[in-house]
Short mmCIF file of C-alpha atoms in Angstrom, two decimals:
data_model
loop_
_atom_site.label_atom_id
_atom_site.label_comp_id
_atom_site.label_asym_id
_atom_site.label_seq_id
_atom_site.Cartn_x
_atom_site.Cartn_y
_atom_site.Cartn_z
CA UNK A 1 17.59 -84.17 -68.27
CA UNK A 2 15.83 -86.48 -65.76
CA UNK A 3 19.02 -88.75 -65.11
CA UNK A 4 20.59 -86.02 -62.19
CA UNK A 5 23.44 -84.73 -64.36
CA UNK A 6 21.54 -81.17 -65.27
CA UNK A 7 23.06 -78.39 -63.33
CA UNK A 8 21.56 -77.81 -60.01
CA UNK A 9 19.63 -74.50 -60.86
CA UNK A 10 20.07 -73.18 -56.83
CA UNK A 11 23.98 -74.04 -57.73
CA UNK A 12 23.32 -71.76 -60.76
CA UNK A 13 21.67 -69.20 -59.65
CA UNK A 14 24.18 -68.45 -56.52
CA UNK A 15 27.30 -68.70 -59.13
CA UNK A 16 25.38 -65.98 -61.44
CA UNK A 17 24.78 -63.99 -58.30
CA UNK A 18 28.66 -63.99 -57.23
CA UNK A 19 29.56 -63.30 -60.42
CA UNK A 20 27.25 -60.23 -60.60
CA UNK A 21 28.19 -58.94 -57.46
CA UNK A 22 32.05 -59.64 -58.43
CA UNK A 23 31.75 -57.76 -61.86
CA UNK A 24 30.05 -54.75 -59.98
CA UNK A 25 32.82 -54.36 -57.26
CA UNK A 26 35.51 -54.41 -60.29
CA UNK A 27 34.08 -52.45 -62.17
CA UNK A 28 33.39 -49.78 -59.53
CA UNK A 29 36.93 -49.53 -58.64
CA UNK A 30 37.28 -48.98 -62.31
CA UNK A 31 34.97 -46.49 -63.56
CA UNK A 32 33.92 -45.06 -59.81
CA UNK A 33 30.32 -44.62 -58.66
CA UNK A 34 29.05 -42.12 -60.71
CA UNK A 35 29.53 -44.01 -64.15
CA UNK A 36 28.69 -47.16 -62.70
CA UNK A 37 25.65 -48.48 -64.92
CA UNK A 38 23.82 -51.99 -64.74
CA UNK A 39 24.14 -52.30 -68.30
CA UNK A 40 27.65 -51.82 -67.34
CA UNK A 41 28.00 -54.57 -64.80
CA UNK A 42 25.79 -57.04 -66.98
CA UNK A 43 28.30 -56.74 -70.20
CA UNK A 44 31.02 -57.26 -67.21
CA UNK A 45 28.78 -60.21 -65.98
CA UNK A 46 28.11 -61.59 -69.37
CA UNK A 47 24.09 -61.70 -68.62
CA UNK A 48 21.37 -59.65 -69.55
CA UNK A 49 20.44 -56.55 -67.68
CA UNK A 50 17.25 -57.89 -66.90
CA UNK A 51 18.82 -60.64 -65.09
CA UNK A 52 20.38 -57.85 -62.32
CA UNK A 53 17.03 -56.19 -62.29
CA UNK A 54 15.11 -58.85 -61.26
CA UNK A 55 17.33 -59.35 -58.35
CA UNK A 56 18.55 -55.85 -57.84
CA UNK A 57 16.22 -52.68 -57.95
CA UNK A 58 19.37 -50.06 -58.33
CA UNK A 59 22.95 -50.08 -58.47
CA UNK A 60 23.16 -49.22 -55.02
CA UNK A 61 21.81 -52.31 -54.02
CA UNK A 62 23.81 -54.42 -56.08
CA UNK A 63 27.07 -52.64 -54.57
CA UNK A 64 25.31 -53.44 -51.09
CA UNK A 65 24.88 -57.16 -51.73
CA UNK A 66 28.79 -57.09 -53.10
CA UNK A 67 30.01 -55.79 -49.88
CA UNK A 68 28.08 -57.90 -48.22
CA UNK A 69 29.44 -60.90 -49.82
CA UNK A 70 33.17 -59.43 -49.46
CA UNK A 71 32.62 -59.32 -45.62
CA UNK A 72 30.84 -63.11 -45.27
CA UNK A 73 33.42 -64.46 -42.77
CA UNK A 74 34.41 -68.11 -44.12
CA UNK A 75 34.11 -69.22 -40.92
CA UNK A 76 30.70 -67.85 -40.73
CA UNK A 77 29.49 -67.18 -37.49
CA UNK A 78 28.94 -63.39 -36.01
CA UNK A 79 31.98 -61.41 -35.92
CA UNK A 80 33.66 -60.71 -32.45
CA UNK A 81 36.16 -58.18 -31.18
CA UNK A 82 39.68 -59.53 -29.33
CA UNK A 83 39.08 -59.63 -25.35
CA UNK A 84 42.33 -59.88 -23.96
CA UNK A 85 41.05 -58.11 -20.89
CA UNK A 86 43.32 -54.53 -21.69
CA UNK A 87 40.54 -52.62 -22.92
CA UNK A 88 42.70 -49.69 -24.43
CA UNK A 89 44.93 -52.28 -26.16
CA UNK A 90 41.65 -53.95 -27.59
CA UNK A 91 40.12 -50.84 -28.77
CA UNK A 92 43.25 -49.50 -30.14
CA UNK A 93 44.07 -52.66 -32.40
CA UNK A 94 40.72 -52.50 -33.66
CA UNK A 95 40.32 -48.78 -34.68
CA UNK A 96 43.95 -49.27 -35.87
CA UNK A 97 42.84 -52.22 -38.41
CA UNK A 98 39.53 -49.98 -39.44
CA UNK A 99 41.90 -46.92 -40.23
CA UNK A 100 44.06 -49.58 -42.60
CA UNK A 101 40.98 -50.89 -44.36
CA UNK A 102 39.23 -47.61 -44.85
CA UNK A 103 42.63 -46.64 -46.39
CA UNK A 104 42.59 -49.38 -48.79
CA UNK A 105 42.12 -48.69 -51.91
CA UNK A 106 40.16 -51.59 -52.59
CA UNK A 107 37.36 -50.52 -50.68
CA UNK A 108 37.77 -47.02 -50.90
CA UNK A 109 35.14 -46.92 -53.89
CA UNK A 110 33.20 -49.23 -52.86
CA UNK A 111 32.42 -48.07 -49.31
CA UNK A 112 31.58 -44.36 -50.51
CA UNK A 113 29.72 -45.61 -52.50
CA UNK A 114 27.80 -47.61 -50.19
CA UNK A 115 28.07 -44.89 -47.87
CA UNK A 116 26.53 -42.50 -50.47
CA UNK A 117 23.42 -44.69 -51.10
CA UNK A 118 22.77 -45.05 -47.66
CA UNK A 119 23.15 -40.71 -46.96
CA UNK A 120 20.14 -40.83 -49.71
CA UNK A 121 17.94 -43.32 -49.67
CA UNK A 122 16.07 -44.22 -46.17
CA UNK A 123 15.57 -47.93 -47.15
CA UNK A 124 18.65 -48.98 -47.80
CA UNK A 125 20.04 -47.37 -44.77
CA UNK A 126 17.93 -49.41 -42.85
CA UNK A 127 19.34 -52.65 -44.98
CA UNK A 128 22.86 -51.67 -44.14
CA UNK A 129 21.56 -51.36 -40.43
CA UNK A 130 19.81 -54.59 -39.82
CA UNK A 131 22.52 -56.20 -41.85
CA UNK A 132 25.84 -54.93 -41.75
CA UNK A 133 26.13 -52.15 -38.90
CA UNK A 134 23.99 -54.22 -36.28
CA UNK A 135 26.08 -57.38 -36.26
CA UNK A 136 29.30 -55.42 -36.07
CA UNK A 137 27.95 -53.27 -33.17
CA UNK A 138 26.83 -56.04 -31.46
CA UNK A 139 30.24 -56.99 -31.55
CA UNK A 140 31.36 -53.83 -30.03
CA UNK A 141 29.26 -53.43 -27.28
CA UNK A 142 29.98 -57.22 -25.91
CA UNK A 143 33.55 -56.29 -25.26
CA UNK A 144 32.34 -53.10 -23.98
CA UNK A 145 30.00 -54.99 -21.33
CA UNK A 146 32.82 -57.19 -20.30
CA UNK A 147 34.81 -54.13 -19.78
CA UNK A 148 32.03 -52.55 -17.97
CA UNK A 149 31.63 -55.81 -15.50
CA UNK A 150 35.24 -55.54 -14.97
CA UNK A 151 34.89 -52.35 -13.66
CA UNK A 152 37.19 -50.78 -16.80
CA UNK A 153 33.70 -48.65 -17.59
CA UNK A 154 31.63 -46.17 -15.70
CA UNK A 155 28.60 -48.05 -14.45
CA UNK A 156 26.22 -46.28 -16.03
CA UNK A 157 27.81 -45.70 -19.48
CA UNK A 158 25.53 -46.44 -22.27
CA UNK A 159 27.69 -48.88 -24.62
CA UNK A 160 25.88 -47.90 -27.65
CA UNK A 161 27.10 -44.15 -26.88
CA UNK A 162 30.34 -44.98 -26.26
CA UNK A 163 30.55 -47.29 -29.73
CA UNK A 164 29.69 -44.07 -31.43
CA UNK A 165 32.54 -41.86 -29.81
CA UNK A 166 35.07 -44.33 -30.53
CA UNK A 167 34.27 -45.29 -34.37
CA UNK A 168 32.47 -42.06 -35.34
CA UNK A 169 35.52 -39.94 -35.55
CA UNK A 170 37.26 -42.18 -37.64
CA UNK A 171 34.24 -42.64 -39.84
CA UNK A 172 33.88 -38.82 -40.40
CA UNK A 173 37.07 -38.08 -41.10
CA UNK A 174 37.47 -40.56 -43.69
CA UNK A 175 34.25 -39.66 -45.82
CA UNK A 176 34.70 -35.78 -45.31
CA UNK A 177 38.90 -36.23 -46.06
CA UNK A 178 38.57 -33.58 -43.01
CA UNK A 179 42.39 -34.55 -42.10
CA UNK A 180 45.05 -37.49 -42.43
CA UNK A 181 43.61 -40.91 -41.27
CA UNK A 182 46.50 -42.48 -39.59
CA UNK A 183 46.76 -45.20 -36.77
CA UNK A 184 48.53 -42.65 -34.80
CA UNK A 185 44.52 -41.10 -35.15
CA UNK A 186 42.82 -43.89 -33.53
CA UNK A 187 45.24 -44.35 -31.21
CA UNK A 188 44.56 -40.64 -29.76
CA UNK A 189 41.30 -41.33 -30.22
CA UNK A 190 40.86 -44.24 -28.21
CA UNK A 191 42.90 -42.24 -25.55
CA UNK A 192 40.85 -39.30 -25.33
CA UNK A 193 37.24 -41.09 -25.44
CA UNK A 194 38.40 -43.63 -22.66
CA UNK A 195 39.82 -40.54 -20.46
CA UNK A 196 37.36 -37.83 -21.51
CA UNK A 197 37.92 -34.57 -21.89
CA UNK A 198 38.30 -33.25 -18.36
CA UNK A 199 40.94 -33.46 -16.30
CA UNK A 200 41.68 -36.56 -14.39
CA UNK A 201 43.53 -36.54 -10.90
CA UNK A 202 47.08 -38.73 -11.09
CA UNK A 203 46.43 -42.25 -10.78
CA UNK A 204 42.63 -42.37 -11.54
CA UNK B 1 24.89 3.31 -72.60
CA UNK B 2 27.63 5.78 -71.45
CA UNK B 3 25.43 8.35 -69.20
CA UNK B 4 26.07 6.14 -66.21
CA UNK B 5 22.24 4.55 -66.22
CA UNK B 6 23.14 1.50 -67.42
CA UNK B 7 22.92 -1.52 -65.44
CA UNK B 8 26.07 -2.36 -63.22
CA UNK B 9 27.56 -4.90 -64.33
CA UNK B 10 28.83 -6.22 -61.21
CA UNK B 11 25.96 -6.02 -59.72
CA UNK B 12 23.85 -7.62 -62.57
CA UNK B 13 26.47 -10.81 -62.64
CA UNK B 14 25.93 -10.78 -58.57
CA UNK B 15 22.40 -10.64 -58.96
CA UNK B 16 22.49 -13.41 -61.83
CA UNK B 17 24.75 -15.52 -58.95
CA UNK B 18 22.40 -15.37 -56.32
CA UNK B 19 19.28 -16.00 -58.64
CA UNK B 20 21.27 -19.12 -59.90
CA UNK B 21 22.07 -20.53 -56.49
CA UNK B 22 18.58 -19.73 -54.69
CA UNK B 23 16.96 -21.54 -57.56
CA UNK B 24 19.58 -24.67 -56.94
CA UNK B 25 18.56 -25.05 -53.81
CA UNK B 26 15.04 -24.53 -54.27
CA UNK B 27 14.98 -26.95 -56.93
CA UNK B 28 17.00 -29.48 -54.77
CA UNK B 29 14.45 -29.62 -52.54
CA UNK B 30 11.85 -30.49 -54.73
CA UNK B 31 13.59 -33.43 -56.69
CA UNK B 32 16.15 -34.46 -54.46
CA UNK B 33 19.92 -34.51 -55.93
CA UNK B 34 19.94 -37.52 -58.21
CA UNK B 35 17.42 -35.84 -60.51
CA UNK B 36 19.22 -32.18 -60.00
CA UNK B 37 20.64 -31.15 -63.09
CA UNK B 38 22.31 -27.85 -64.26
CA UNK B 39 19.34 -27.90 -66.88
CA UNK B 40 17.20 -27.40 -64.90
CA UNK B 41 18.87 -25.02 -62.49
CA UNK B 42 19.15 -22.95 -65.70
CA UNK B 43 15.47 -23.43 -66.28
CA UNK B 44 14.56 -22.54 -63.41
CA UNK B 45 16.66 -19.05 -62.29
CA UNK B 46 15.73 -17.68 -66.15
CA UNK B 47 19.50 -18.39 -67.31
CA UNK B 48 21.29 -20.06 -70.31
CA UNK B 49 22.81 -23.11 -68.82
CA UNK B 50 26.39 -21.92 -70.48
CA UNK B 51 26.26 -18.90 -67.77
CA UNK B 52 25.98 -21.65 -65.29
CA UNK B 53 28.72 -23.74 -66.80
CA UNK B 54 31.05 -20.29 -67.08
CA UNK B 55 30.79 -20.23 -63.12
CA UNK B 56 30.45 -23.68 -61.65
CA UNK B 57 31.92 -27.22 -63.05
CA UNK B 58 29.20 -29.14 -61.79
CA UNK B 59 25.87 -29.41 -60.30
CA UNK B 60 28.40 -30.31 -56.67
CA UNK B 61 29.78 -27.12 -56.53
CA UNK B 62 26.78 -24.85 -56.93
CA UNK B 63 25.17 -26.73 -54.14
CA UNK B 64 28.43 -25.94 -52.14
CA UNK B 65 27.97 -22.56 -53.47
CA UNK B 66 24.66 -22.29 -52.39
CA UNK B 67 24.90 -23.37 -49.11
CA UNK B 68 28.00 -20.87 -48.30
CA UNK B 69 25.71 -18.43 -49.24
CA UNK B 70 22.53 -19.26 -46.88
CA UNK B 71 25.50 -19.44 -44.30
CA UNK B 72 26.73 -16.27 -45.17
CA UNK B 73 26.30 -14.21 -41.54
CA UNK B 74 24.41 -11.15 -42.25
CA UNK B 75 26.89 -9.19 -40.22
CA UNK B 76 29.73 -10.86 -41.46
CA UNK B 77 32.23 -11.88 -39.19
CA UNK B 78 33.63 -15.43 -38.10
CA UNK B 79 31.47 -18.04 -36.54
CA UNK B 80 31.80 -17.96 -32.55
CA UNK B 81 30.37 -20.46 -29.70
CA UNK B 82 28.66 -19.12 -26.35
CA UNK B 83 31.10 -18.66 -23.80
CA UNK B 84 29.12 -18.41 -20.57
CA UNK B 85 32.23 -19.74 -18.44
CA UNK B 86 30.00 -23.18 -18.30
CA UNK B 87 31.80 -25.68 -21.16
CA UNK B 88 29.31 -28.39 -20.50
CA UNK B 89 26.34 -26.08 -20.78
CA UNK B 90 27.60 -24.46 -23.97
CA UNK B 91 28.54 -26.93 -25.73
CA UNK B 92 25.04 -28.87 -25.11
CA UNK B 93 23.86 -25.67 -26.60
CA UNK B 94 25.35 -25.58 -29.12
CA UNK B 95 25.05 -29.22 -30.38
CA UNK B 96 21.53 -29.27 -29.89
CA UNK B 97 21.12 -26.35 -31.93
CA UNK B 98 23.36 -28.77 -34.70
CA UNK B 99 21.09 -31.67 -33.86
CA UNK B 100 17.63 -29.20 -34.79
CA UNK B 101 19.46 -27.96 -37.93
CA UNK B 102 20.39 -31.39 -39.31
CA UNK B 103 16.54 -32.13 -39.31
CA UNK B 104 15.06 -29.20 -40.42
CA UNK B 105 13.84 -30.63 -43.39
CA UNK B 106 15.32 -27.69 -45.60
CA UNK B 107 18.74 -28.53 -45.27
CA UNK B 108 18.52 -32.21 -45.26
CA UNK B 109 18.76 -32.65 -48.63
CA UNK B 110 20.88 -29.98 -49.89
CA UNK B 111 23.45 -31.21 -46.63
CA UNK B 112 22.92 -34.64 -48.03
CA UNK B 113 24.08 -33.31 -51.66
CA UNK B 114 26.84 -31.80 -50.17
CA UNK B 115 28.15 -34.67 -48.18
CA UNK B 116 28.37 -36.77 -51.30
CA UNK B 117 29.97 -34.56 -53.21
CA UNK B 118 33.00 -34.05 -50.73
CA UNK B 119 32.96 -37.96 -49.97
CA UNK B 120 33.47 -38.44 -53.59
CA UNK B 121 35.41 -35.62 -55.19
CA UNK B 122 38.72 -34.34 -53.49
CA UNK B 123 38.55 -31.17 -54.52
CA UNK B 124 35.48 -30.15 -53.43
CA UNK B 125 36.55 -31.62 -50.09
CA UNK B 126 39.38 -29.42 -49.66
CA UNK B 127 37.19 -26.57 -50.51
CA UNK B 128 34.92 -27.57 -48.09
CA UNK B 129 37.39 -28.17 -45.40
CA UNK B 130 38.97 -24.83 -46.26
CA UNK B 131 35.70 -22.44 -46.55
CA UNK B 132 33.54 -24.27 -44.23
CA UNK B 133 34.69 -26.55 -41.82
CA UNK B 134 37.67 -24.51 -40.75
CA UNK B 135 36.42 -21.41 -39.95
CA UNK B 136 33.46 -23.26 -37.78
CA UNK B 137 36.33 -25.83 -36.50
CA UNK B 138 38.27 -22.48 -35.49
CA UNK B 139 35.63 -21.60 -33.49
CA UNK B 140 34.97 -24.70 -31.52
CA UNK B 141 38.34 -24.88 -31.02
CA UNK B 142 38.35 -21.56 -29.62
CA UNK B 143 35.65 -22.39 -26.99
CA UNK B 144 37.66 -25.37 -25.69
CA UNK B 145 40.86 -23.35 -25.70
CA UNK B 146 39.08 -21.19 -23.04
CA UNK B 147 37.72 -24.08 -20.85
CA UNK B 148 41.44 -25.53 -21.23
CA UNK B 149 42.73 -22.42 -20.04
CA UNK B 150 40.34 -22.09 -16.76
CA UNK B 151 41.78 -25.80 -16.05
CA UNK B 152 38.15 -27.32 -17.06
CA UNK B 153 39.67 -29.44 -19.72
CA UNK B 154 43.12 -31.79 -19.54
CA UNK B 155 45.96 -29.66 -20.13
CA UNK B 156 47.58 -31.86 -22.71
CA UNK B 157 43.96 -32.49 -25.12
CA UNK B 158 44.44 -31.78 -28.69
CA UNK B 159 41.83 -30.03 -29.07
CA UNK B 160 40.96 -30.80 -32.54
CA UNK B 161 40.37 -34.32 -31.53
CA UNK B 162 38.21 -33.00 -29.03
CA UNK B 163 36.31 -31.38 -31.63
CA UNK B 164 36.41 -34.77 -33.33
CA UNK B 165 34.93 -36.42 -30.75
CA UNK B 166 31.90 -33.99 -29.95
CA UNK B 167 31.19 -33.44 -33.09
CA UNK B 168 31.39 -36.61 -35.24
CA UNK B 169 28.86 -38.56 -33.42
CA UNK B 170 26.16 -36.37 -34.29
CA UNK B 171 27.10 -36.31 -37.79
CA UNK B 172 28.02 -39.71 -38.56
CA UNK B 173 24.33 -40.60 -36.82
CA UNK B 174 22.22 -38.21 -39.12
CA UNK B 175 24.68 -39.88 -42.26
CA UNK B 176 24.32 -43.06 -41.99
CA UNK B 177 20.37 -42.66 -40.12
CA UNK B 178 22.03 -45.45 -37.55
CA UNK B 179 19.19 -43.85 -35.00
CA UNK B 180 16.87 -41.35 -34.16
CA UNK B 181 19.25 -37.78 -33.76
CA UNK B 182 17.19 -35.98 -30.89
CA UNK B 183 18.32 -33.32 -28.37
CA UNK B 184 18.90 -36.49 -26.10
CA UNK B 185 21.79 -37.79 -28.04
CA UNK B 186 23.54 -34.51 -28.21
CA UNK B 187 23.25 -33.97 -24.33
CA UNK B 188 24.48 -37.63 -23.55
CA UNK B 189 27.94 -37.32 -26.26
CA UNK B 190 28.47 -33.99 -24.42
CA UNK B 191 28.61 -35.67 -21.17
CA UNK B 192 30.09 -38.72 -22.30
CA UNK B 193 32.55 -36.71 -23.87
CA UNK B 194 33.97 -34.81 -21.14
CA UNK B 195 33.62 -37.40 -18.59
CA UNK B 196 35.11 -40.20 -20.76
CA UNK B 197 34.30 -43.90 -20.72
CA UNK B 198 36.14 -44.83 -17.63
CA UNK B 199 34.86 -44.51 -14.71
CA UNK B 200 35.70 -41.29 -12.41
CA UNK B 201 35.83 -41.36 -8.59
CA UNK B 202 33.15 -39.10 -6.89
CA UNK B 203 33.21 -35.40 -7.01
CA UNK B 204 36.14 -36.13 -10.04
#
């Protein structure tokens, strides 16, 4: 055991942690949220259920830390929105590719869920913040400021506002199911939140 | 039993309802919705849990139930928005007043309830949509219609995006808690909203 060739317990460890998190995003789409179990996700796993407790405090978190791991870029690095310099283009691809993901079904469970936790418990919203929504954001608003120095955006426009009036539709009407969530959607709604909803004289 | 002194029974069974539903949300309040069960609702309005069973599938739909009925107006009626002639007034109005309601601290959880029920169960979304959201979304969109017509909004808005795009903000940011929800918010996605992103020339 002393001559290198035992496993690298780090090694371990992270392979038992993928394969947790892996078992509980099957087994989600499966079953759905509400009979999710850990007991469920260990027999999945093939460990114990203390082994996802002592790393994992509810099944929320678990499904937290298994769309976190779905989303690691392989690249790594922080994620960044296309700047081709057309703005409405930009915007319009992007809200277009959120519309086809939220309509996937392989993360429809999975993000309501997710999404569920969060609506309910205060600490894990503020995980999701720090972790998932402030990195994407970030994102957002840096091709909103190069818009903004282009002079595509009203001077004084406060990016983080405007990231909400472009993504929170979509958002909304996917977890309420408040109406079809087509690209032809965020296209008009990319339209309407860079014109507003006042008239505009021809040509401005 | 036939001299016409017995109880109604109509009246008995809508007495029964609105026992069963004030106790709901009563009891919501105190143990939040992951420990609500129809047990307890049961134990708690004086009823066998079989006459709660006989009217409601699950513990989702009597919260629904509930909150129609605290939303019930006492004069009855549809919903309507101010309509002082001034759209940017009103409508700061009136999603402040949303902004106050979302944290009064006696709807957040039943609201919360509610909102995971429709993200995760169809039905009860189309109920929602139907019962709730429409006749409110009917309104708003009647307020707009208005503005549209004095030539204070873009003559070709849908105005159900418009609604989209007032309202979801709000929402989404009490949701998912991605910041503090204050009266200042509301007033700057009212602005935002009608002004749009891009800038405007002066006095546009």
């Amino acid at each position: 055991m002393m001559c290198g060739m035992a496993p690298d317990p780090n090694r371990r460890r992270e392979s038992s942690r993928r394969a947790i998190l892996t078992a509980a995003f099957d087994l989600l789409q499966e079953v759905g949220y509400a009979k999710l179990t850990i007991e469920g996700i260990a027999a999945r796993a093939g460990v114990g259920k203390q082994t996802i407790y002592r790393w994992w405090p509810s099944k929320g978190i678990v499904i937290f830390d298994a769309f976190l791991m779905l989303n690691e870029a392989p690249e790594g690095g922080p994620p960044l929105l296309p700047d081709t310099g057309d703005l409405h283009a930009d915007l319009t691809a992007v809200l277009r590719a959120t519309v086809v993901e939220l309509n996937d079904p392989r993360y429809d469970q999975p993000l309501r869920a997710l999404s569920t936790e969060i609506t309910h418990d205060p600490e894990l919203a503020a995980a999701y913040v720090e972790r998932l929504d402030k990195p994407m954001r970030q994102a957002k608003r840096q091709r909103l400021r190069s818009a903004q120095q282009a002079g595509q955006l009203a001077e004084d426009l406060d990016l983080d506002m405007a990231v909400d009036i472009i993504w929170a539709p979509v958002l909304n009407r996917w977890l309420q199911r408040s109406g079809p969530l087509t690209t032809e959607y965020a296209d008009s709604i990319v339209a309407i939140a860079l014109d507003g909803l006042r008239p505009r004289r021809p040509g401005d």
